[in-house]
CSV table of C-alpha atoms in Angstrom, one decimal:
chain,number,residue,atom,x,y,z
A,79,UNK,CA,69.2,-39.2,-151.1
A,80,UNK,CA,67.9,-40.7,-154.3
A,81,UNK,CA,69.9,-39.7,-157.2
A,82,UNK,CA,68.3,-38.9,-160.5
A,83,UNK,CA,70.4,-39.9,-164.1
A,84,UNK,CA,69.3,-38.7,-166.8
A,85,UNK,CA,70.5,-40.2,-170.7
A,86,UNK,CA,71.6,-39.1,-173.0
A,87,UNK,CA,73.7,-36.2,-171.8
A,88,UNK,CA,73.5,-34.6,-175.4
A,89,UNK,CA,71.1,-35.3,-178.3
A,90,UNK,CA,72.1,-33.8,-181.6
A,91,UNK,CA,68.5,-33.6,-183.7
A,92,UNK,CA,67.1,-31.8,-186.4
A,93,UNK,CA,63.5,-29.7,-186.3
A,94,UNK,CA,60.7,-32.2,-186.7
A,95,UNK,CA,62.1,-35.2,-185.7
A,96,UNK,CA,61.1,-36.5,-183.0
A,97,UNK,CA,63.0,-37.5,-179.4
A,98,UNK,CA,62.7,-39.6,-176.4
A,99,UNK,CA,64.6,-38.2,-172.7
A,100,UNK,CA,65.3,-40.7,-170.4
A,101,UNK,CA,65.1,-40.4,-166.3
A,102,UNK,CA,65.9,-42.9,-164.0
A,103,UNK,CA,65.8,-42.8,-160.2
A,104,UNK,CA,67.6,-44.7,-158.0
A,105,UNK,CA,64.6,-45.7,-155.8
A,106,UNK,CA,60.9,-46.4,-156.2
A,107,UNK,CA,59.7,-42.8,-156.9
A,108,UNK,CA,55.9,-44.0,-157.7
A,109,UNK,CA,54.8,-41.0,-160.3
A,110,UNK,CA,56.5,-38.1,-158.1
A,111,UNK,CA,59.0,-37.4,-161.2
A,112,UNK,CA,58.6,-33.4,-162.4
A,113,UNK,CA,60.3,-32.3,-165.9
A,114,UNK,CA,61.8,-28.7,-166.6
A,115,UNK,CA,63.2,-26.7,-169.8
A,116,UNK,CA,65.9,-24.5,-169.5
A,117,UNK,CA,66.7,-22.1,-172.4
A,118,UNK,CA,70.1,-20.9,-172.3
A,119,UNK,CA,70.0,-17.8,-170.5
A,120,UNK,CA,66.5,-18.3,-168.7
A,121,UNK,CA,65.4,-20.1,-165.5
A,122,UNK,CA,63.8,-23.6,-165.7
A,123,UNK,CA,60.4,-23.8,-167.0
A,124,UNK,CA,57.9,-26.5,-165.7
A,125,UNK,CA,56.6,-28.7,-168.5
A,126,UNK,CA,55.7,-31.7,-167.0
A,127,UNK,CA,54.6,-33.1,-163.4
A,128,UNK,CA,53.7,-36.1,-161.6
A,129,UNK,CA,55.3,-38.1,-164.6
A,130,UNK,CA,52.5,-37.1,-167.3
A,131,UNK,CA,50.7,-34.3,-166.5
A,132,UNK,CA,51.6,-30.9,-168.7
A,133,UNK,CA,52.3,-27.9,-166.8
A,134,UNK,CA,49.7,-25.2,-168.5
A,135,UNK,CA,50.2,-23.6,-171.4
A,136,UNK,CA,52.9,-26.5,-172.4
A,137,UNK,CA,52.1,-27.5,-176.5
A,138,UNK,CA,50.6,-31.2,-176.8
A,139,UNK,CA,54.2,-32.4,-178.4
A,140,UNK,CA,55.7,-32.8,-174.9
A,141,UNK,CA,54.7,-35.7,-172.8
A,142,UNK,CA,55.7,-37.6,-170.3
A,143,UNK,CA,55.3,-41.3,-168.9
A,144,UNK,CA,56.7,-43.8,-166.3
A,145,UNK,CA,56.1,-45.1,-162.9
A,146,UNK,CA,58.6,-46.4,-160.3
A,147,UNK,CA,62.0,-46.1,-161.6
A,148,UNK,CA,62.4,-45.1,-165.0
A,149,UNK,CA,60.9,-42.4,-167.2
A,150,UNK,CA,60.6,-40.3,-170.4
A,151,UNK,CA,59.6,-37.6,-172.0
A,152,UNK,CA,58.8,-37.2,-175.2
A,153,UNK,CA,59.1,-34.7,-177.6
A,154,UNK,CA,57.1,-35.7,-180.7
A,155,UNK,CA,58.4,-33.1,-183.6
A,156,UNK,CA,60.7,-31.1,-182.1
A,157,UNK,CA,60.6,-27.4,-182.9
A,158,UNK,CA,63.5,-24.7,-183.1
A,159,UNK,CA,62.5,-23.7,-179.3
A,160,UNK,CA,62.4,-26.7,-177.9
A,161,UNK,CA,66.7,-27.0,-178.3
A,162,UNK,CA,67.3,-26.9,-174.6
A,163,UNK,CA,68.4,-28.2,-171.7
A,164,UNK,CA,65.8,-30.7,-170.0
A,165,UNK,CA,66.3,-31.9,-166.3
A,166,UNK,CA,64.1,-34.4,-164.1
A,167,UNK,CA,63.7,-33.4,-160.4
A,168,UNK,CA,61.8,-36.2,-158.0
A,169,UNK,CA,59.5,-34.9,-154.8
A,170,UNK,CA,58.9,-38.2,-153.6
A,171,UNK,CA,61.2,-38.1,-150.8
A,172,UNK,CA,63.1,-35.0,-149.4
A,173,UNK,CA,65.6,-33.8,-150.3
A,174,UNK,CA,64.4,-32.8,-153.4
A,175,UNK,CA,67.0,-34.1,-156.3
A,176,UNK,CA,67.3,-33.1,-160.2
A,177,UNK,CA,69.0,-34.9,-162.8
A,178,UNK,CA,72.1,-34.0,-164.4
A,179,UNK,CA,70.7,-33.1,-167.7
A,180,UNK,CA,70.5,-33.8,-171.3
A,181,UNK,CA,71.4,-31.3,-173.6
A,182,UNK,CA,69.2,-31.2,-177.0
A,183,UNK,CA,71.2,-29.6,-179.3
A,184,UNK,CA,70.3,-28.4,-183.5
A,185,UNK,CA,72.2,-31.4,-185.5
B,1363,UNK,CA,50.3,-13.0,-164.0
B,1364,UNK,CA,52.4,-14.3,-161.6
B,1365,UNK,CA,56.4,-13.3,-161.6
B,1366,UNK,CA,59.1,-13.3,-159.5
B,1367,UNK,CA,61.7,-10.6,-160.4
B,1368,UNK,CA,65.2,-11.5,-158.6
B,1369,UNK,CA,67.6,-8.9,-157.7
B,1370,UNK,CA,70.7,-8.5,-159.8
B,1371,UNK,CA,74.3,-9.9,-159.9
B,1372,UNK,CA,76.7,-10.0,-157.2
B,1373,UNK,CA,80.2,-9.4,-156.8
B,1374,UNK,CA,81.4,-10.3,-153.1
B,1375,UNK,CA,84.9,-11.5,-151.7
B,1376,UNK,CA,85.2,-14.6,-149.1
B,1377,UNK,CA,84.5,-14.2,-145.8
B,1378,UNK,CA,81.1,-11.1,-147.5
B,1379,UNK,CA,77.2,-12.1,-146.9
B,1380,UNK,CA,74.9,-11.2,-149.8
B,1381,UNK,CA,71.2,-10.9,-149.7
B,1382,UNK,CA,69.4,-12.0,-152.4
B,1383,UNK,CA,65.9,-11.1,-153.0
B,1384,UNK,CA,63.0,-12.6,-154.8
B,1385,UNK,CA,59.8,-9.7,-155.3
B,1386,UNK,CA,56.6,-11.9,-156.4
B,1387,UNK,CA,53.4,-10.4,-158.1
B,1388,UNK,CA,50.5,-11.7,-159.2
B,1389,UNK,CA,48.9,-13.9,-156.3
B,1390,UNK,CA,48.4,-14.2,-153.0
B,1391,UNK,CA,51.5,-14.4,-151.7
B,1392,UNK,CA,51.4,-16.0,-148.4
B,1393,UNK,CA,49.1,-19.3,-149.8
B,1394,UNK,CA,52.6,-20.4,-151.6
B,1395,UNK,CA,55.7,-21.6,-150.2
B,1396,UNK,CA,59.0,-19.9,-151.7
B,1397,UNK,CA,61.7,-22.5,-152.4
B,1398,UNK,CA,65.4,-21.3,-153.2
B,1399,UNK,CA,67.7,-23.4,-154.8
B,1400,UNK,CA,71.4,-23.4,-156.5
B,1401,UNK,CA,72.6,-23.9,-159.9
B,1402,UNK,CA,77.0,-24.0,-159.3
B,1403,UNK,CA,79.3,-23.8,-162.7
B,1404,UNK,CA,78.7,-27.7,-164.0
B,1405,UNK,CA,76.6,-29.0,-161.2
B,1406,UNK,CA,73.3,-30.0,-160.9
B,1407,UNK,CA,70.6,-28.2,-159.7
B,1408,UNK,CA,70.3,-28.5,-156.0
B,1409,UNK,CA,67.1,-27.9,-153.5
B,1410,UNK,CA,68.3,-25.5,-151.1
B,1411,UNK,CA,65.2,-25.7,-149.0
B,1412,UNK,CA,61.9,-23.5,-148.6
B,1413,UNK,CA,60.0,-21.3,-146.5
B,1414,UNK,CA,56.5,-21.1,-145.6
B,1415,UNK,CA,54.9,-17.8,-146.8
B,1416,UNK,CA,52.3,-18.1,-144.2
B,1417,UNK,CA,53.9,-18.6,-141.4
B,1418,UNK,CA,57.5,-17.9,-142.2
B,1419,UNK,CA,58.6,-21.2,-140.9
B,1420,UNK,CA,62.1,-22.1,-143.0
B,1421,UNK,CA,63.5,-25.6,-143.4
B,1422,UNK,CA,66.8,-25.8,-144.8
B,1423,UNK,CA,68.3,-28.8,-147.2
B,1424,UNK,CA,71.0,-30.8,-145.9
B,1425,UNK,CA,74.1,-28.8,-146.6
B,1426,UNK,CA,72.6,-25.4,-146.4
B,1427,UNK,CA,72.1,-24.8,-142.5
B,1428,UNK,CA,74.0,-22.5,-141.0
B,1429,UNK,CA,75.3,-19.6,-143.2
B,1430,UNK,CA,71.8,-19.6,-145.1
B,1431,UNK,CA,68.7,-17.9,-144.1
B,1432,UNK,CA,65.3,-17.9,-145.7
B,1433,UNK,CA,63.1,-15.1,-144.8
B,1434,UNK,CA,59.9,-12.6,-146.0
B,1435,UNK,CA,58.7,-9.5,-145.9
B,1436,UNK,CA,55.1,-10.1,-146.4
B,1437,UNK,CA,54.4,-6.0,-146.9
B,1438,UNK,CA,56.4,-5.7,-150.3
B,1439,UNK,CA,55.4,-9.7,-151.1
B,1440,UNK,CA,59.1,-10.2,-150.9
B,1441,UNK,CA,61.2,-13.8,-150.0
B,1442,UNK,CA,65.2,-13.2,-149.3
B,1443,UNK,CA,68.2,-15.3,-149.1
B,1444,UNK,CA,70.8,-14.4,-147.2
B,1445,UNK,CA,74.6,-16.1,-147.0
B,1446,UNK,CA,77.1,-15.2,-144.7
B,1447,UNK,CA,80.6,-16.0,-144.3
B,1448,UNK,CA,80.7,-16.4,-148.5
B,1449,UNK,CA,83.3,-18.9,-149.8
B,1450,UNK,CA,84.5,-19.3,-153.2
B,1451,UNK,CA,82.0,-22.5,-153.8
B,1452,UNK,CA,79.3,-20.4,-153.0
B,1453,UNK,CA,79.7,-19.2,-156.5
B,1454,UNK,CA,76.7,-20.3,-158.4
B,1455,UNK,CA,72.9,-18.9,-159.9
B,1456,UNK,CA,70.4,-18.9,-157.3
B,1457,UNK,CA,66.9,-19.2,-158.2
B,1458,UNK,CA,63.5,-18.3,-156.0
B,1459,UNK,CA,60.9,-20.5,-157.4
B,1460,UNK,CA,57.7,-20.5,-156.2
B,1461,UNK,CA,55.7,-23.6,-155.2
B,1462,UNK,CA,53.2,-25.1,-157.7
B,1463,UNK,CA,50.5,-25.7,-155.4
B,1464,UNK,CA,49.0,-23.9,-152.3
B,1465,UNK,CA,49.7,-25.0,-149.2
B,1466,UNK,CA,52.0,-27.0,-150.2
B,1467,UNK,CA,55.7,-27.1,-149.9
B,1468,UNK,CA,58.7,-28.8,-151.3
B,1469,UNK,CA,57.4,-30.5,-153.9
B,1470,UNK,CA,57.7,-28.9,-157.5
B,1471,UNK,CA,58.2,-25.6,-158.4
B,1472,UNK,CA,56.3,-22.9,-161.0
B,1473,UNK,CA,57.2,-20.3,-161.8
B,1474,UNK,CA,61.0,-19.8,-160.9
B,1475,UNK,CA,62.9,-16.5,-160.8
B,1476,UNK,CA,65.1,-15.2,-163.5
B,1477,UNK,CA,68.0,-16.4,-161.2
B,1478,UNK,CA,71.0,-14.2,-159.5
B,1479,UNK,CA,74.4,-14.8,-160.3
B,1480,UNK,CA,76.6,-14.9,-156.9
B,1481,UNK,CA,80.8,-14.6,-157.8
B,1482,UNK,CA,82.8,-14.9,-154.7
B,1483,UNK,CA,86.4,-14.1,-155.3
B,1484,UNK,CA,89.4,-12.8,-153.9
């Protein structure tokens, strides 16, 4: 199965600044890379699939890039909601896989 | 809009099944594949597997054949889990989450379910 890892684990920032997740897949994954938000408490919340394309209703500060093996996501002035956890799932090849996380946490 | 309203927490000992159900609004509910998947204490989220909403057709992920079964009621717009034979690793959140596109299944998933907390202890 291809494993997803995901850096940092934790990002200590403050509001406005702004931050760049990191994804990388084990195996070619073309642009088949999907991102999610969890807020604590809540279910994941799509944000981001096939690599760039925001989910709808997502705010224009979150985007995503990459192809092949490594990705981001970008989050270019963060605001008080966006402290969360962020995961990377892949649906190029099944089984489905998700990354372990990286925690963005208020500095 | 669309939601998927999961049924509450669960307290079961080893050896219990639980049900777990997943009641969807909002859209046509057999154009969307339901996918179910597990969130354990410090573990990743895993991909339990899926079922089609059309034709009721499961496929399980590696790992989760056997004591899990997928299934619908298509008159209350309704996807279930079930796990039998419940063992203390079973203990975990499990989310319904719906697929993003019609038709399709397996592949990324919006929206999800507010998730169900499973505790399996003696």
């Amino acid at each position: 199965e291809i494993v997803l890892t995901q850096s940092p684990a934790t990002l200590s920032l403050s509001p406005g600044e702004r931050t760049t997740l990191s994804c990388r897949a084990s195996e070619n994954i073309d642009t088949f890379l999907v991102w999610y938000q969890q807020r604590p408490g809540q279910a994941p919340r799509l944000l981001i699939y096939d690599a760039s394309n925001r989910a709808t209703g997502v705010p224009a500060r979150f985007s995503g890039s990459g192809s092949g093996t490594d990705f981001t996501l970008i989050i270019s002035s963060l605001e008080p909601e966006d402290f969360a956890i962020y995961y990377c799932q892949q649906r190029s090849v099944w089984p489905l896989t998700f990354g372990q996380g990286t925690r963005l946490e208020i500095k | 809009q669309v939601q998927l309203v999961q049924s509450g927490s669960e307290l079961k000992k080893p050896g219990a099944s639980v049900t777990i159900s997943c009641k969807t609004s909002g859209y046509t509910f057999s154009r969307y594949a339901m996918n179910w998947l597990r969130q354990a204490p410090g573990q990743r989220l895993e991909w339990m597997g899926c079922i089609n909403s059309n034709t009721g057709t499961p496929t399980y992920a590696q790992g989760f054949t056997g004591r899990f079964v997928f299934s619908l009621d298509t008159s209350v717009t309704t996807s279930y889990l079930q796990i039998t034979n419940l063992e203390p690793e079973d203990t975990a959140i499990y989310y319904c989450a719906r697929e993003a596109e019609t038709w399709n299944s397996g592949s990324w998933f919006d929206p999800w379910g507010q998730g169900t907390l499973v505790s399996v202890s003696s």
